[in-house]
CSV table of C-alpha atoms and ligand atoms in Angstrom, one decimal:
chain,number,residue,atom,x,y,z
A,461,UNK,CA,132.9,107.5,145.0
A,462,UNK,CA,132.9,104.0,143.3
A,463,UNK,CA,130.3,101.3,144.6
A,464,UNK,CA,131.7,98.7,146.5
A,465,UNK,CA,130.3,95.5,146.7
A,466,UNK,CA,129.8,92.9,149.9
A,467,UNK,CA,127.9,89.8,149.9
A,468,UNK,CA,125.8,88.8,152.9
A,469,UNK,CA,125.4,84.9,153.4
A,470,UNK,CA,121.2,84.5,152.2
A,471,UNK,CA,121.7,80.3,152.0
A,472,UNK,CA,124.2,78.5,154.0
A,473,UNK,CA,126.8,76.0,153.2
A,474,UNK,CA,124.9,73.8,155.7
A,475,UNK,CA,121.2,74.4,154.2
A,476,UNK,CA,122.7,74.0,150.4
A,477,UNK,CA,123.9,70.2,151.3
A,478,UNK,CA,120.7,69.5,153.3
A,479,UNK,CA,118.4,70.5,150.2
A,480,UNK,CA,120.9,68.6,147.5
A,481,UNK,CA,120.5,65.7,149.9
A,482,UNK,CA,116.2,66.1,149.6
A,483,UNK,CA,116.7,66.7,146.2
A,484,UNK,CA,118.7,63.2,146.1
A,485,UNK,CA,116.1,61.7,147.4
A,486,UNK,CA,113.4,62.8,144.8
A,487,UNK,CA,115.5,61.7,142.3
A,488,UNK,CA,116.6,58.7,142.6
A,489,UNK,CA,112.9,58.0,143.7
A,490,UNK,CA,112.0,58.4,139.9
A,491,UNK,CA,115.0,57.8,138.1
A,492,UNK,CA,117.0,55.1,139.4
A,493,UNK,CA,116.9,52.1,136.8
A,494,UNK,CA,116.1,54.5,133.6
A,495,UNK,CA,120.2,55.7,133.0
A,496,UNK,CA,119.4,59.3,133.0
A,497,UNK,CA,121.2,62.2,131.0
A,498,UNK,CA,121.4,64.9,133.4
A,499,UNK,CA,122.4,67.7,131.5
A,500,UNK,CA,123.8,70.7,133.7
A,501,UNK,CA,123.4,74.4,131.8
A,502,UNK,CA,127.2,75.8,132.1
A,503,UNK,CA,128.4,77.6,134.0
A,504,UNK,CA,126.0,78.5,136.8
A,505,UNK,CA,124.9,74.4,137.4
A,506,UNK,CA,128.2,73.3,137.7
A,507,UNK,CA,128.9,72.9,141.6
A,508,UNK,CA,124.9,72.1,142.3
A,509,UNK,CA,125.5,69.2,139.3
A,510,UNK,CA,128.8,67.8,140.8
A,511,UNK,CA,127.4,67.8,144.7
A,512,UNK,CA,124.3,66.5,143.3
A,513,UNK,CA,125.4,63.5,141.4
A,514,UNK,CA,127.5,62.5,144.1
A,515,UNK,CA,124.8,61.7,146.1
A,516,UNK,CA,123.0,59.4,143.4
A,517,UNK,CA,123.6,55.9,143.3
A,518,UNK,CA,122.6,54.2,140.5
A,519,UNK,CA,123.4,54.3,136.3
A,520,UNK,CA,123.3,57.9,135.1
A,521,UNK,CA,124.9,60.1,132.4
A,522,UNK,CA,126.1,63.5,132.5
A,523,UNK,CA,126.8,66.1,129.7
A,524,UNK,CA,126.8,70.3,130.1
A,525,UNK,CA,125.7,72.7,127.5
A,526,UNK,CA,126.3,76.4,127.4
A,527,UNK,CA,123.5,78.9,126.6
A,528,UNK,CA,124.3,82.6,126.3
A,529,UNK,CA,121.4,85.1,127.9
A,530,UNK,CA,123.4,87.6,129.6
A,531,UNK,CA,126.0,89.9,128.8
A,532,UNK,CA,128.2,91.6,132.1
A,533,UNK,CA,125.0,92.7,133.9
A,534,UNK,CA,122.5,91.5,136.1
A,535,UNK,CA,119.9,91.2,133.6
A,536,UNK,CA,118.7,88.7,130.9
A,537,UNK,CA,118.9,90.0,127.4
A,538,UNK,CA,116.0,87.6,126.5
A,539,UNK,CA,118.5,86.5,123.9
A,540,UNK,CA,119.8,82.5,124.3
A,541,UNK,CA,121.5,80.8,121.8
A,542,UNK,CA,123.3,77.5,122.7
A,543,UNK,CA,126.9,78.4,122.2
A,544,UNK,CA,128.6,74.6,123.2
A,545,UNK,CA,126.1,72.1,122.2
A,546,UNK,CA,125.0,69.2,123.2
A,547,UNK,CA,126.8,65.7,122.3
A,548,UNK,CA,124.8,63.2,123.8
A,549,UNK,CA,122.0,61.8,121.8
A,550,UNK,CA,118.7,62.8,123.4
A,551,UNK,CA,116.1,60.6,121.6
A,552,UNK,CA,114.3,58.3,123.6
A,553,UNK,CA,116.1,59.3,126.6
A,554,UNK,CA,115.4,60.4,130.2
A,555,UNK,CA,116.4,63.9,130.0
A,556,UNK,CA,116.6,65.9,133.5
A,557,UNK,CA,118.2,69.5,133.4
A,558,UNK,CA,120.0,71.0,135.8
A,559,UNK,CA,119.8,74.6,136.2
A,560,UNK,CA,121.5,76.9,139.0
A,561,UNK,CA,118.5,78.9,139.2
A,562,UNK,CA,115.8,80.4,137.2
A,563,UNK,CA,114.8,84.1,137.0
A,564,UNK,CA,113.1,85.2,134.2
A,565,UNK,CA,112.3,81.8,132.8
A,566,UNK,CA,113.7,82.7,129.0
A,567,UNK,CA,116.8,80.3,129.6
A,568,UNK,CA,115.0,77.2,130.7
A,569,UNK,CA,112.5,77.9,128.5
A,570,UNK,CA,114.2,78.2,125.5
A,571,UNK,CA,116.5,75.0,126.4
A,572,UNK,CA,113.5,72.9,127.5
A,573,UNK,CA,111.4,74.1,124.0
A,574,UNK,CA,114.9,72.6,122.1
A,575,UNK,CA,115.1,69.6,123.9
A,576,UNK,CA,111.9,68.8,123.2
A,577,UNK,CA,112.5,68.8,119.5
A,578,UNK,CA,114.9,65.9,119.6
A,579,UNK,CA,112.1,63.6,121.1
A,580,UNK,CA,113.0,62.2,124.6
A,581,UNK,CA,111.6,60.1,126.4
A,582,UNK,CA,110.7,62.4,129.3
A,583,UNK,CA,111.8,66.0,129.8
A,584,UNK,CA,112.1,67.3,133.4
A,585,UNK,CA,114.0,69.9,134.9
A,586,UNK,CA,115.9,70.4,138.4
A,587,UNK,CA,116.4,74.0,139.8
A,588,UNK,CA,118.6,74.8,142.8
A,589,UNK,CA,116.9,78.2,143.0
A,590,UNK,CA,114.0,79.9,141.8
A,591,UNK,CA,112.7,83.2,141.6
A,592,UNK,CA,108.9,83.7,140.8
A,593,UNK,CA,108.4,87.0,141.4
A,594,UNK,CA,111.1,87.2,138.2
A,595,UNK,CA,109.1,85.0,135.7
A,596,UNK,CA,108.2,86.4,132.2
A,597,UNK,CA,106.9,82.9,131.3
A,598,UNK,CA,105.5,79.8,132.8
A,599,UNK,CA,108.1,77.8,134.0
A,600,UNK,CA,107.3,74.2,135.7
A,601,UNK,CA,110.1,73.0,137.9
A,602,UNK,CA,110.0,69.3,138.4
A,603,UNK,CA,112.7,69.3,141.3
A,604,UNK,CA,113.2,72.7,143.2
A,605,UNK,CA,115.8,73.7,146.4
A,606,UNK,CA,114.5,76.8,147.2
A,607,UNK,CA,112.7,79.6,146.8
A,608,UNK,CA,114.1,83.3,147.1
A,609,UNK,CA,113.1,86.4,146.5
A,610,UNK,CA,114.0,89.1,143.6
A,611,UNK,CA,117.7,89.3,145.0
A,612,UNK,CA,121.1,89.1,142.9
A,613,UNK,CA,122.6,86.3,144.3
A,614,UNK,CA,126.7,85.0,143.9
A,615,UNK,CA,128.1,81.8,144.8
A,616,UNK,CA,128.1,78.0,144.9
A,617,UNK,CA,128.3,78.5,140.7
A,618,UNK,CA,126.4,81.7,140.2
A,619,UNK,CA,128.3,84.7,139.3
A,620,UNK,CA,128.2,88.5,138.9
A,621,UNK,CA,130.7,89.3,135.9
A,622,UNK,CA,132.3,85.9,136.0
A,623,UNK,CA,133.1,86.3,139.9
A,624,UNK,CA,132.2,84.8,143.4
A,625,UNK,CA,131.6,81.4,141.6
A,626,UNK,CA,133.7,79.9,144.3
A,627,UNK,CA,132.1,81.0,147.4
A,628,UNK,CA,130.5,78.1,149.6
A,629,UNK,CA,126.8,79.6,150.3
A,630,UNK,CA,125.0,81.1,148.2
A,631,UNK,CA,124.7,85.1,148.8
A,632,UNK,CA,123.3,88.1,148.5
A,633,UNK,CA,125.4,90.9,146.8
A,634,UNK,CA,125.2,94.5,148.2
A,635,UNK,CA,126.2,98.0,146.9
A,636,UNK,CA,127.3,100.2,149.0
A,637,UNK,CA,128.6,103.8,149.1
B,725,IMP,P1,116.7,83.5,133.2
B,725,IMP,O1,116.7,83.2,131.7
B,725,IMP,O2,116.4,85.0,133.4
B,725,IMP,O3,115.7,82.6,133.9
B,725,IMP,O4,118.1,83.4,133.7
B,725,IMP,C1,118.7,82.2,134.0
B,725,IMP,C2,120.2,82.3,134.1
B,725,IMP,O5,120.6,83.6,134.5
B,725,IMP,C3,120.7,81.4,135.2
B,725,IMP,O6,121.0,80.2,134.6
B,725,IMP,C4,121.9,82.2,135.7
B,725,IMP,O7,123.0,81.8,135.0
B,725,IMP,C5,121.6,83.6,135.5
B,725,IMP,N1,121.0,84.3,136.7
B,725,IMP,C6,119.7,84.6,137.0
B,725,IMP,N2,119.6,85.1,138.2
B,725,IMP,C7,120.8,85.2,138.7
B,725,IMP,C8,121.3,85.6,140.0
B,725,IMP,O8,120.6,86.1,140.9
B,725,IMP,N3,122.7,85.5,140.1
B,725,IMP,C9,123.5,85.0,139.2
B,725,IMP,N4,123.1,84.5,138.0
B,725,IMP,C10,121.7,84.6,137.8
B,726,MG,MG1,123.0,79.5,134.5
């Protein structure tokens, strides 16, 4: 018999807006007056990147980019390439990316290691999520909402096969007979 697949609530709705709203707070503590670029990494950042810069009030610049690392599975092929590139000129700028969550590392890593070739000013980066026990490299997160541990999650912007994007809370995704 086919898997089926349910998703069990891991982070609520209600603990997502509370930890954007921290997050907020750390970052306007050290960016407000520098016009940052936040650049979100498509598609996964999208809904923590729009809830995010809501709460921000002061001068600040947004564009996306879109890596590729993973095919229709749950794992990273190790292999990014930026597929829609950047527009906005990076030099000399305050350059804080914002990622959905980081698992192996590759992504961020590869991204960060580009950026850093077009000589900003400063380079940080802001992760919703994280999951050590996944890292294959060292990754320093500047800004982080939470911690989790080696689950699949779906939701608020993260998907499995291009679905659950649209749920509220972030979620765990079960197989089951
Ligand atoms: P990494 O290169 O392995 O760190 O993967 C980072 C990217 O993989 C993230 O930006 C997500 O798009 C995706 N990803 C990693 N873990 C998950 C997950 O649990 N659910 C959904 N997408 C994930
Ligand atoms: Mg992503």
């Amino acid at each position: 018999m086919a898997a089926e697949q349910r998703t069990e609530v891991l982070l609520s709705r209600e603990e997502i807006a509370a930890t954007v709203d921290r997050l907020a707070v750390e970052v306007s503590r050290d960016y407000t007056g520098k016009n940052p670029l936040l650049l979100g990494i498509l598609k996964g950042s999208f809904v923590f990147m729009a809830d995010l810069v809501r709460r921000l009030d002061f001068p600040l610049e947004i564009d996306f980019v879109r890596l590729s690392s993973y095919g229709q599975g749950t794992e990273t092929t190790g292999n990014i390439r930026v597929v829609q590139g950047l527009r906005s000129p990076v030099r000399g700028r305050d350059v804080l990316v914002i990622e959905d969550i980081v698992d192996t590392g590759l992504t961020t890593t590869y991204f960060l290691d580009y950026l850093r070739k077009k000589k900003p000013a400063s380079l940080r980066l802001c992760s919703l999520v994280d999951k050590p026990a996944r890292h294959r490299v060292p990754v320093a997160i500047d800004y982080l909402g939470f911690t989790v541990p080696d689950r699949f999650l779906v939701g608020y912007g993260l998907d499995w096969d291009e679905k659950y994007r649209n749920l509220p809370d972030i979620c765990v995704l079960v197989e089951s007979e």
